[in-house]
Structures are given as C-alpha cells and as structure tokens.
mmCIF file with all atom_site columns, C-alpha atoms in Angstrom:
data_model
loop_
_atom_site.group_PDB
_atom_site.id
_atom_site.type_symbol
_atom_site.label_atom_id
_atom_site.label_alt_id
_atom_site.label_comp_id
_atom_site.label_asym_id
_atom_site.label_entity_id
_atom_site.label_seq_id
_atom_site.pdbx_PDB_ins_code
_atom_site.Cartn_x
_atom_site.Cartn_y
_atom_site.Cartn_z
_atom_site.occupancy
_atom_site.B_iso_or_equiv
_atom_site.pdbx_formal_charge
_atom_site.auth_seq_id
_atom_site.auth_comp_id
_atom_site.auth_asym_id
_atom_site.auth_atom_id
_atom_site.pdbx_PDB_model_num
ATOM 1   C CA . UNK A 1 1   ? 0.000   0.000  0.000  1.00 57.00 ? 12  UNK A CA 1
ATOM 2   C CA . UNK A 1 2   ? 1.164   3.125  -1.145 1.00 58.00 ? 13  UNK A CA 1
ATOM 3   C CA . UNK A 1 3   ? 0.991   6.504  1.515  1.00 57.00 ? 14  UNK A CA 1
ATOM 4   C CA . UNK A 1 4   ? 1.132   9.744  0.662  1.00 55.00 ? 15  UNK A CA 1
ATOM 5   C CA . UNK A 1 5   ? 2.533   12.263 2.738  1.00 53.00 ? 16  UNK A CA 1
ATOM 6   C CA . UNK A 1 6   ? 2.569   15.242 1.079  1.00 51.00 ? 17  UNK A CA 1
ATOM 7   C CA . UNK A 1 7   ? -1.306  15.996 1.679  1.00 49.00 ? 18  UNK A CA 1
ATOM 8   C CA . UNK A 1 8   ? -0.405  15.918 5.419  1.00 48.00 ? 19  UNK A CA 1
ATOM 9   C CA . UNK A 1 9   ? 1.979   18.156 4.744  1.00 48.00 ? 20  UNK A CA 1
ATOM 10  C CA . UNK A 1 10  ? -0.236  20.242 2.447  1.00 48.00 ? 21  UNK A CA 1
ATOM 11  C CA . UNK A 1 11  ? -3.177  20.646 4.852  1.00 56.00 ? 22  UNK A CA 1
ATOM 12  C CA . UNK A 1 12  ? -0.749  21.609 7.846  1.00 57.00 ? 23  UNK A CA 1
ATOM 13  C CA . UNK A 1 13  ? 1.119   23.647 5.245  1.00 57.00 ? 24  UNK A CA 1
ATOM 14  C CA . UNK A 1 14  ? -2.662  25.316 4.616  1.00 59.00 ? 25  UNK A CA 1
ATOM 15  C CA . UNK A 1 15  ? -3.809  25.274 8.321  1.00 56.00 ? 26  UNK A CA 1
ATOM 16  C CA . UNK A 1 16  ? -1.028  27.391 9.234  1.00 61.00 ? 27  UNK A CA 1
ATOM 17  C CA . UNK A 1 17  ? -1.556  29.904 6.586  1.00 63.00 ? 28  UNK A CA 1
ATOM 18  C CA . UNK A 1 18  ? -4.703  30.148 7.227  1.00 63.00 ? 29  UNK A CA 1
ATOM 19  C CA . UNK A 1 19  ? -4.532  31.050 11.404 1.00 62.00 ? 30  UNK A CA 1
ATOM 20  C CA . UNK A 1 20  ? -1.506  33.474 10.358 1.00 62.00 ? 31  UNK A CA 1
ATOM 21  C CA . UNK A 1 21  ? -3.666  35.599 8.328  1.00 59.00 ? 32  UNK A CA 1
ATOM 22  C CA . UNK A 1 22  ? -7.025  35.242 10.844 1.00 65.00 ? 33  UNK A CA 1
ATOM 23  C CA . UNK A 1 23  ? -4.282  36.346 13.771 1.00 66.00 ? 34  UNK A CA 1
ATOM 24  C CA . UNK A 1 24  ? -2.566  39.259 11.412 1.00 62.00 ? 35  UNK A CA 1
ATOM 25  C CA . UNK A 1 25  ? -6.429  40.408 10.377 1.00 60.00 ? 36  UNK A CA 1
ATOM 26  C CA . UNK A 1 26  ? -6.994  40.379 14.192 1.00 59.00 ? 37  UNK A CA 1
ATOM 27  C CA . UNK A 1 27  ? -3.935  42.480 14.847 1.00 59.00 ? 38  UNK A CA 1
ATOM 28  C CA . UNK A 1 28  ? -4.642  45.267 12.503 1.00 56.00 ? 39  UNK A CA 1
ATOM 29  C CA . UNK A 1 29  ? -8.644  44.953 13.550 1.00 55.00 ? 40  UNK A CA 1
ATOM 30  C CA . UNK A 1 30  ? -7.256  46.618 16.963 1.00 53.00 ? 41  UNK A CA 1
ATOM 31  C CA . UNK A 1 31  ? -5.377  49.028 15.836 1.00 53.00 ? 42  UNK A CA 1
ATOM 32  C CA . UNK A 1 32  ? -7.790  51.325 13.268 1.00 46.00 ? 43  UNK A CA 1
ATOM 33  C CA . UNK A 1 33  ? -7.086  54.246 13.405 1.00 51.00 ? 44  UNK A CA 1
ATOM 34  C CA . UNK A 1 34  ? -10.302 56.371 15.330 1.00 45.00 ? 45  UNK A CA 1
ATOM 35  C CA . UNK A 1 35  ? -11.718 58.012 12.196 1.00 45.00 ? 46  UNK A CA 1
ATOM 36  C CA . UNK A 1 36  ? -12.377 54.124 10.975 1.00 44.00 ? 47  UNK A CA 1
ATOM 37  C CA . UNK A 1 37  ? -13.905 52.913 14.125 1.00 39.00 ? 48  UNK A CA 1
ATOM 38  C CA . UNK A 1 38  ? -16.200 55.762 14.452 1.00 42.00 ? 49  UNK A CA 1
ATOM 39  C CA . UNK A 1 39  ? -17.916 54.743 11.367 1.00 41.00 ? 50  UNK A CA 1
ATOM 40  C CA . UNK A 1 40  ? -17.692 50.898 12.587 1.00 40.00 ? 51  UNK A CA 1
ATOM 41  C CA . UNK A 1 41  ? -21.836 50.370 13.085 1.00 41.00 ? 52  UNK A CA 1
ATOM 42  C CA . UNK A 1 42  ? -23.461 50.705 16.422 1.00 46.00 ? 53  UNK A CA 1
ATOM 43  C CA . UNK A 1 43  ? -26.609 48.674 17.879 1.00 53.00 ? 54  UNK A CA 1
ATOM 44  C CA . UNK A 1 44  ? -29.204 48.975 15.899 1.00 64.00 ? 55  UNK A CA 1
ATOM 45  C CA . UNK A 1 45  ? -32.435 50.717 17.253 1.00 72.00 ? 56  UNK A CA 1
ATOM 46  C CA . UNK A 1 46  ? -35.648 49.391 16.405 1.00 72.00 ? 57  UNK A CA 1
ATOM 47  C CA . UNK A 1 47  ? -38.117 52.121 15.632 1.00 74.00 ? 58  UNK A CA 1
ATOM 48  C CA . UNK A 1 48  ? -41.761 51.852 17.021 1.00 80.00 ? 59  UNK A CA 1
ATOM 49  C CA . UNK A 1 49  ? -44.537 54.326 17.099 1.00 86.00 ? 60  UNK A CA 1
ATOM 50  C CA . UNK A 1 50  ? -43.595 57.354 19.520 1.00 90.00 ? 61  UNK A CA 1
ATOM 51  C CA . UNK A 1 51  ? -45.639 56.717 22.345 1.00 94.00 ? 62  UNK A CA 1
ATOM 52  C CA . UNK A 1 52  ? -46.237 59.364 25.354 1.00 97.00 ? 63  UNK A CA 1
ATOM 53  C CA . UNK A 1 53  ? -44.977 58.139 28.682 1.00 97.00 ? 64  UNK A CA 1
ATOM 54  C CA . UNK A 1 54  ? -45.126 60.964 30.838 1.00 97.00 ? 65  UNK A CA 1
ATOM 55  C CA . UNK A 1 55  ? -44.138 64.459 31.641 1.00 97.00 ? 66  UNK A CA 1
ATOM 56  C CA . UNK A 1 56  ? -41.063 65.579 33.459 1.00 96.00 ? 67  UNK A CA 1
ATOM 57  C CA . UNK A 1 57  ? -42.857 66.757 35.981 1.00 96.00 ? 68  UNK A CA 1
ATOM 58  C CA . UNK A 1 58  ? -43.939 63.280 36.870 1.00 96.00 ? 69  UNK A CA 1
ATOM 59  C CA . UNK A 1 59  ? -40.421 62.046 37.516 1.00 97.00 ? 70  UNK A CA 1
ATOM 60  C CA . UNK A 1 60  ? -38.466 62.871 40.862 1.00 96.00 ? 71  UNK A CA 1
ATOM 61  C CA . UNK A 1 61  ? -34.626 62.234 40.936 1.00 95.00 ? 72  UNK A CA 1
ATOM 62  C CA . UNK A 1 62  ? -33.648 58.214 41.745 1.00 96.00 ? 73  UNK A CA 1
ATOM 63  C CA . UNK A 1 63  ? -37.122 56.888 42.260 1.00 97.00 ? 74  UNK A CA 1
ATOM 64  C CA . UNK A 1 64  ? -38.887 54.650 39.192 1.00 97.00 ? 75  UNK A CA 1
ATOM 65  C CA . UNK A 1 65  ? -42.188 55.574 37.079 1.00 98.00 ? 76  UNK A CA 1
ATOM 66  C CA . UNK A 1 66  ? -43.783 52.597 35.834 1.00 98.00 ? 77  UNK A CA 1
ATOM 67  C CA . UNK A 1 67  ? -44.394 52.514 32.328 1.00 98.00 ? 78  UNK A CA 1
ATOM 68  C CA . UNK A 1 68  ? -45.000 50.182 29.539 1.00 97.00 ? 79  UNK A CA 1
ATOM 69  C CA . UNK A 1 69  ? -43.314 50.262 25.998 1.00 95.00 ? 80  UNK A CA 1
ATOM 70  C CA . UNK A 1 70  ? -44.002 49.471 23.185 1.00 93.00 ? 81  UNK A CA 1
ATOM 71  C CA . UNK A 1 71  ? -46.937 47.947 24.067 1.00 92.00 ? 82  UNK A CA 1
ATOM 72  C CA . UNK A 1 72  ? -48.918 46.836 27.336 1.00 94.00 ? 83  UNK A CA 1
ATOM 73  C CA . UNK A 1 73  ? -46.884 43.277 27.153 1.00 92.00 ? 84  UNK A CA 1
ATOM 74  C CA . UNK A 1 74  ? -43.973 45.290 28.013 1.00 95.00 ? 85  UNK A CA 1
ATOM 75  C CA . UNK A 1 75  ? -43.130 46.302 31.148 1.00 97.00 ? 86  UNK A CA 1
ATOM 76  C CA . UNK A 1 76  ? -40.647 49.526 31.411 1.00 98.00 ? 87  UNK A CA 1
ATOM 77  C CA . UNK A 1 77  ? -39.379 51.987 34.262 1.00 98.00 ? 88  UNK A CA 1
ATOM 78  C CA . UNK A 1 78  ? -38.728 55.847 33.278 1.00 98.00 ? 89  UNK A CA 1
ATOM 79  C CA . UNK A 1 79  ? -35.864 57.092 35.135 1.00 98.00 ? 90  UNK A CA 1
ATOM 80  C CA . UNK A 1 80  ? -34.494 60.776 36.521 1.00 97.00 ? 91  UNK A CA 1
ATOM 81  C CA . UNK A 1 81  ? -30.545 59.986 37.926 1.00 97.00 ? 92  UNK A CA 1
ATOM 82  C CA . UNK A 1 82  ? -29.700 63.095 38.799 1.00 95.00 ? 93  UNK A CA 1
ATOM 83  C CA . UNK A 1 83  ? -26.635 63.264 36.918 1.00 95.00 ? 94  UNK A CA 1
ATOM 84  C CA . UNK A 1 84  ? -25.664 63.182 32.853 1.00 96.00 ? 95  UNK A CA 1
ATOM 85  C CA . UNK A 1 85  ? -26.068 59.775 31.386 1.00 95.00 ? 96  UNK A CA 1
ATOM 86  C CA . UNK A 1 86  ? -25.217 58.272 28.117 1.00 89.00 ? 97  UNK A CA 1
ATOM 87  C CA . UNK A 1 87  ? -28.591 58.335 26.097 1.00 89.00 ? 98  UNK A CA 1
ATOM 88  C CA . UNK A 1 88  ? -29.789 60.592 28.643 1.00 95.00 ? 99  UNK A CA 1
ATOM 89  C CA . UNK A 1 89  ? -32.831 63.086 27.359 1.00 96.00 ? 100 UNK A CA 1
ATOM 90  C CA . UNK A 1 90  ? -34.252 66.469 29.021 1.00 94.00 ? 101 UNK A CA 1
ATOM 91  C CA . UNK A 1 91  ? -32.568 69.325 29.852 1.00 91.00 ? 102 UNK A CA 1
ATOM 92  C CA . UNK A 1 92  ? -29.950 67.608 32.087 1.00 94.00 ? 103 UNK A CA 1
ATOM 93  C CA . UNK A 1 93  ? -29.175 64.495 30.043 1.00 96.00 ? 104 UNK A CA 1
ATOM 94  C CA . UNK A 1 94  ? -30.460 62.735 33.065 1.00 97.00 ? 105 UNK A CA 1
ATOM 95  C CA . UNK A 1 95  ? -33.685 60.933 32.265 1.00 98.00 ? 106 UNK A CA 1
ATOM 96  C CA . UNK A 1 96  ? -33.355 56.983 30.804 1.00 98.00 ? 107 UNK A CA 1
ATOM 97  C CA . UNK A 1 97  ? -36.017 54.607 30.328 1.00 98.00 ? 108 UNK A CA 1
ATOM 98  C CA . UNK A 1 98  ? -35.631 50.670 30.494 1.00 97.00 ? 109 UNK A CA 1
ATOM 99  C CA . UNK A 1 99  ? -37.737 47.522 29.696 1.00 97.00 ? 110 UNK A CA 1
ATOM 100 C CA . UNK A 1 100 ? -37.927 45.722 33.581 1.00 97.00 ? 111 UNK A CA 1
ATOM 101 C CA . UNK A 1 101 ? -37.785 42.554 32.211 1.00 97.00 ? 112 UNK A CA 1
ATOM 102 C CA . UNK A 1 102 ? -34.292 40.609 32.795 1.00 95.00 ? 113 UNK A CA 1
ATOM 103 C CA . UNK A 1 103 ? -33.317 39.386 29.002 1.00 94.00 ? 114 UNK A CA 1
ATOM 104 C CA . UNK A 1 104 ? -31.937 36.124 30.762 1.00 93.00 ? 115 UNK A CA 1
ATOM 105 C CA . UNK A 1 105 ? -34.839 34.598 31.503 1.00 93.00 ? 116 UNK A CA 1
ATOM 106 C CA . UNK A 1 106 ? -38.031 37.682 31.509 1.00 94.00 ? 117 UNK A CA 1
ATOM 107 C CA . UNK A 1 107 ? -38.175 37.810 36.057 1.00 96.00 ? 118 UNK A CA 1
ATOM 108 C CA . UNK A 1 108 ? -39.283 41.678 36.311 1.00 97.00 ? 119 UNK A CA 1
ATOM 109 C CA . UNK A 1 109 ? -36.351 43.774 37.592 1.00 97.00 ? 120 UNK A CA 1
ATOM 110 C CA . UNK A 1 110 ? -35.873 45.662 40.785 1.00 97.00 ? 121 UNK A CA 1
ATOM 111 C CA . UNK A 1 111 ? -34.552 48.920 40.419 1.00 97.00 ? 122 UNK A CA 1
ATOM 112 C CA . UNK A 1 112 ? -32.057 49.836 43.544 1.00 97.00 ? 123 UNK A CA 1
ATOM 113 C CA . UNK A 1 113 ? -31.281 53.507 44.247 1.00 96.00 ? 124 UNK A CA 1
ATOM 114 C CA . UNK A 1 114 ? -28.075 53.481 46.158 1.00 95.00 ? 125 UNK A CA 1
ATOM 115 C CA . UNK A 1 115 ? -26.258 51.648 43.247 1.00 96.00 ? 126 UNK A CA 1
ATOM 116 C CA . UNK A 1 116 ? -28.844 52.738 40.304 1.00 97.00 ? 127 UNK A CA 1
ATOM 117 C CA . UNK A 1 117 ? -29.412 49.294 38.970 1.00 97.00 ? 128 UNK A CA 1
ATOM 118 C CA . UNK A 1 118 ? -31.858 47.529 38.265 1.00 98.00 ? 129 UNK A CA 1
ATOM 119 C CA . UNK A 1 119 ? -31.280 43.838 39.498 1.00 97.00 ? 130 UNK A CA 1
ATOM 120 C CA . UNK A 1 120 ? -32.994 40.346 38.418 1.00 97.00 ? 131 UNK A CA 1
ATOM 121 C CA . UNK A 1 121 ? -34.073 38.313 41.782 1.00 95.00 ? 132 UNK A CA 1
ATOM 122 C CA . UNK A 1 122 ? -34.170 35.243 39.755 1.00 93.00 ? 133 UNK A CA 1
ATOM 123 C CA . UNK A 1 123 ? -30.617 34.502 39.156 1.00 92.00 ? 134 UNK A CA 1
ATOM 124 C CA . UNK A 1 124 ? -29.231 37.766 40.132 1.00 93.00 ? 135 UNK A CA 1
ATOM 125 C CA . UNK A 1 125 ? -27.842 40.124 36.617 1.00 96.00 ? 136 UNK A CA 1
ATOM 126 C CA . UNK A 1 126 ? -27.849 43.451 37.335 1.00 97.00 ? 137 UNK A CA 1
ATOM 127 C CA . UNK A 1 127 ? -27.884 46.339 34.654 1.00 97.00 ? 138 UNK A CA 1
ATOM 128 C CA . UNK A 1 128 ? -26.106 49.652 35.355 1.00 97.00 ? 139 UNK A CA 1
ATOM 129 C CA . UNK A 1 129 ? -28.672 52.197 34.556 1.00 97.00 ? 140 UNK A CA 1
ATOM 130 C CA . UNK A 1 130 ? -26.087 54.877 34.325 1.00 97.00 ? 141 UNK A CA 1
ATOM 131 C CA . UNK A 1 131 ? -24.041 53.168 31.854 1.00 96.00 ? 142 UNK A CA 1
ATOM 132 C CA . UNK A 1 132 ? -27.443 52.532 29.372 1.00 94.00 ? 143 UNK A CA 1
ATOM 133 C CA . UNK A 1 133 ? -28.497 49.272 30.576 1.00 95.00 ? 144 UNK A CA 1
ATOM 134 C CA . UNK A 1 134 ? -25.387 47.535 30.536 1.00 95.00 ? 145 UNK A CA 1
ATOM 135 C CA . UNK A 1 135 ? -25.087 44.308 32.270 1.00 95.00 ? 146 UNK A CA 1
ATOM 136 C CA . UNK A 1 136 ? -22.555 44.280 35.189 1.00 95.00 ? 147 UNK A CA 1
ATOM 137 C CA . UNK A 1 137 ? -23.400 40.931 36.747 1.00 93.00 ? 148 UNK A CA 1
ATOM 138 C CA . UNK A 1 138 ? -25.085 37.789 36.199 1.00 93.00 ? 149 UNK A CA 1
ATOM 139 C CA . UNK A 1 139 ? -26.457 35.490 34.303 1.00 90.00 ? 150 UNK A CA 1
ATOM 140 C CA . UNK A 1 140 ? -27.774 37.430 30.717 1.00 89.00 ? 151 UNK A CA 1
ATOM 141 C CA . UNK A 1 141 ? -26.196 37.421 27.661 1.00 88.00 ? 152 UNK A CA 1
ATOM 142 C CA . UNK A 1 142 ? -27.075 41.264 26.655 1.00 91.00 ? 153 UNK A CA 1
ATOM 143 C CA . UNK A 1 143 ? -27.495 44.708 28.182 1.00 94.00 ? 154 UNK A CA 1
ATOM 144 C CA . UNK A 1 144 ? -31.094 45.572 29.157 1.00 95.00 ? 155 UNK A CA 1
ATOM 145 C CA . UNK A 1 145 ? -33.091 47.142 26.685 1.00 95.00 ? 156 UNK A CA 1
ATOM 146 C CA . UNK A 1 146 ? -32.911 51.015 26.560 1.00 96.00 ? 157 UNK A CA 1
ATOM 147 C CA . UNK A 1 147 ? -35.890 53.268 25.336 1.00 96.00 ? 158 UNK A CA 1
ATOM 148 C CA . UNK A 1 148 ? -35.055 55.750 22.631 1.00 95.00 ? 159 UNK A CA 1
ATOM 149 C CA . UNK A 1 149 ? -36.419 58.840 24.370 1.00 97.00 ? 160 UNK A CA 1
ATOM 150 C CA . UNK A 1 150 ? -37.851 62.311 23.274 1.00 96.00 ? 161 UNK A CA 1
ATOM 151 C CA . UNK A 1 151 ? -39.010 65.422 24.961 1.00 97.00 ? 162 UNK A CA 1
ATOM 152 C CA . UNK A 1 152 ? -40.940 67.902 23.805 1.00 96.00 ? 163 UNK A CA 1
ATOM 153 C CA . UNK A 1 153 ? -41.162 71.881 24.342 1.00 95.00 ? 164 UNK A CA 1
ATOM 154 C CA . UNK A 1 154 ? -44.163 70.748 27.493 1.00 97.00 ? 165 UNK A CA 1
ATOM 155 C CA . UNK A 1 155 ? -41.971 68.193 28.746 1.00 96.00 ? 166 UNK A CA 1
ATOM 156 C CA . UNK A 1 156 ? -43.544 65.346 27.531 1.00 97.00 ? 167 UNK A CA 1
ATOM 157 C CA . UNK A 1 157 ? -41.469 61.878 27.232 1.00 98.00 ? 168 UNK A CA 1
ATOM 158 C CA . UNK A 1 158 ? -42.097 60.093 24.251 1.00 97.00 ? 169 UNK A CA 1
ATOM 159 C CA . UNK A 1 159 ? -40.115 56.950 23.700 1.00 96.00 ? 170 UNK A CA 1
ATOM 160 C CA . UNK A 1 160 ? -39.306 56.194 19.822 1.00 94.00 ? 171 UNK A CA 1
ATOM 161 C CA . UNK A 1 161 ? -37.288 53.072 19.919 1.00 91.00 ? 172 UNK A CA 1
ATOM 162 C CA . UNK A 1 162 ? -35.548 50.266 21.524 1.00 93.00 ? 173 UNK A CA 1
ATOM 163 C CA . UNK A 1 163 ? -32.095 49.213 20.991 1.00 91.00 ? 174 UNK A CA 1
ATOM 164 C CA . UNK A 1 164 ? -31.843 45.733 22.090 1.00 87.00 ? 175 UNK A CA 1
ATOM 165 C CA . UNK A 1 165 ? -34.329 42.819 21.807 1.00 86.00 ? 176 UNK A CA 1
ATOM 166 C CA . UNK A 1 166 ? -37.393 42.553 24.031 1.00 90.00 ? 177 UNK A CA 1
ATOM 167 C CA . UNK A 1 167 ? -37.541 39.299 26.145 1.00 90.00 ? 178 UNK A CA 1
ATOM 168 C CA . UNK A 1 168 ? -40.168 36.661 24.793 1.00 86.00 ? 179 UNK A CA 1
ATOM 169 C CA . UNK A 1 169 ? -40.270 38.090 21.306 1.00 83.00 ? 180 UNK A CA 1
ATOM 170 C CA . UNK A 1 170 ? -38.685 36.999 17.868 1.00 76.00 ? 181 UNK A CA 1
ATOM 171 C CA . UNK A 1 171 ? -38.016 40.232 16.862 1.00 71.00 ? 182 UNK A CA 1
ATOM 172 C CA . UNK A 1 172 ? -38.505 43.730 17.329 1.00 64.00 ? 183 UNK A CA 1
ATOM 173 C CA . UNK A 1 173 ? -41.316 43.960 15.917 1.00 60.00 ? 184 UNK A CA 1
ATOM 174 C CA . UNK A 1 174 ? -45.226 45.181 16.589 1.00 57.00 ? 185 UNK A CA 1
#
C-alpha cells in the first residue's frame, strides 16, 4: 500500500496559513485608526410608534415611574438619575427609560437607588442604569433594553425606539 505524505503536509502547510492571516487580520482589527472605528456600526435601534410616557414633571430624581413600551406586554421603568447619562434626554441628560424585564430569563427587575441598577431576583444580573443598561453581573447574555427617548417643548417623554431585543419576542417587531 502506497501513503502519501505530502497531503499531510499540504493541509498543515494550509492550516497554518490560514490562522496566520485570521491572527494578522486580528492584529490590525485593533489598531484602526479612530476616524475608521467611528464609522464601525453601532446597535441597531428598532423604531416603534412614539408613544407618550409621561411628563417631566412626573419624575423625581432616583425613584422609578412605571411605564410600559411598546406595548402593554412590556413592562418599562422611566428614570431621573440626577446626573448626565449616556442616552440621557431632558434638559440635564439625566432621564433613561428601560424595559424591567431581565433578558436572561423575563423575572421583572428591581430597580435599587443606592447603586442605580436595576437587578434580576431570579438569578441575580444586574444592569447599570447609568451606563445605558449595561449588564454588570449575572447570568444574561445582553445589556437591558434602553428606550429611545424624546421630549418635547411641554416636557412630555415620548419613547421612539428600543435598541436591544425585548424578552419573549422573535423580533422587534409590533
């Protein structure tokens, strides 16, 4: 019986190529310069019908208004911090708005005002309200949904979007 090596050798020979150029395509991934990874694309926010939530009148600084967005399935909290957020809206950048439903496995979230998270009780992720929903701790794959928010010349909030997936649906989509 006749062997032959050189395939072997080829598909090493190929292998090696192959994870030199994924590692040198990694290397020069990290290293863009700033103009190219500001035009890298961001999360994408799902547009829904602008629905009223409130007024700013209604809010006072680190305690929750329930609310529900996009629809009455989905259970939200409007937010006023107190201090300038990313994706902050109103006059002070201050006021967020955030489906309360964990994206690990939908247990309705807890909002705590001495850390300003809001915190799962079923298998304990928190989300850093101050930092857009991002998760901090636990067991969920993504950052808690954040509401697209607008306010108006009489201070009504009107939430326009959603920029990560709802919990219990396919898509974001009404």
């Amino acid at each position: 019986m006749k062997r032959c090596n050189s395939l072997i050798d080829a598909g090493r020979r190929q292998f090696l190529t192959g994870a030199g150029v994924m590692t040198a395509g990694a290397a020069a991934a990290t290293v863009l310069p700033a103009e190219a990874r500001a035009a890298e694309p961001t999360a994408a926010l799902v547009k829904y019908p602008a629905n009223r939530l409130a007024n700013v009148k209604d809010l006072k600084a680190n305690e929750p208004l329930d609310v529900a967005y996009p629809d009455e399935d989905a259970p939200g909290v409007l937010l006023k911090l107190g201090t300038r957020v990313p994706g902050g809206a109103g006059p002070d950048g201050d006021i967020v708005g955030f489906s309360t439903v964990c994206p690990h496995k939908g247990y309705p979230l807890a909002y705590s005002a001495g850390d300003k998270t809001l915190n799962c009780p079923g298998h304990y992720s928190r989300f850093d309200c101050e930092k857009g929903g991002q998760q901090v701790w636990g067991q969920a794959t993504q950052n808690l949904p954040q509401y697209a928010l607008r306010i108006d010349d009489k201070g009504d909030i009107y939430a326009e979007g959603v920029d990560e997936l709802l919990y219990g649906r396919l898509s974001n989509v009404l």
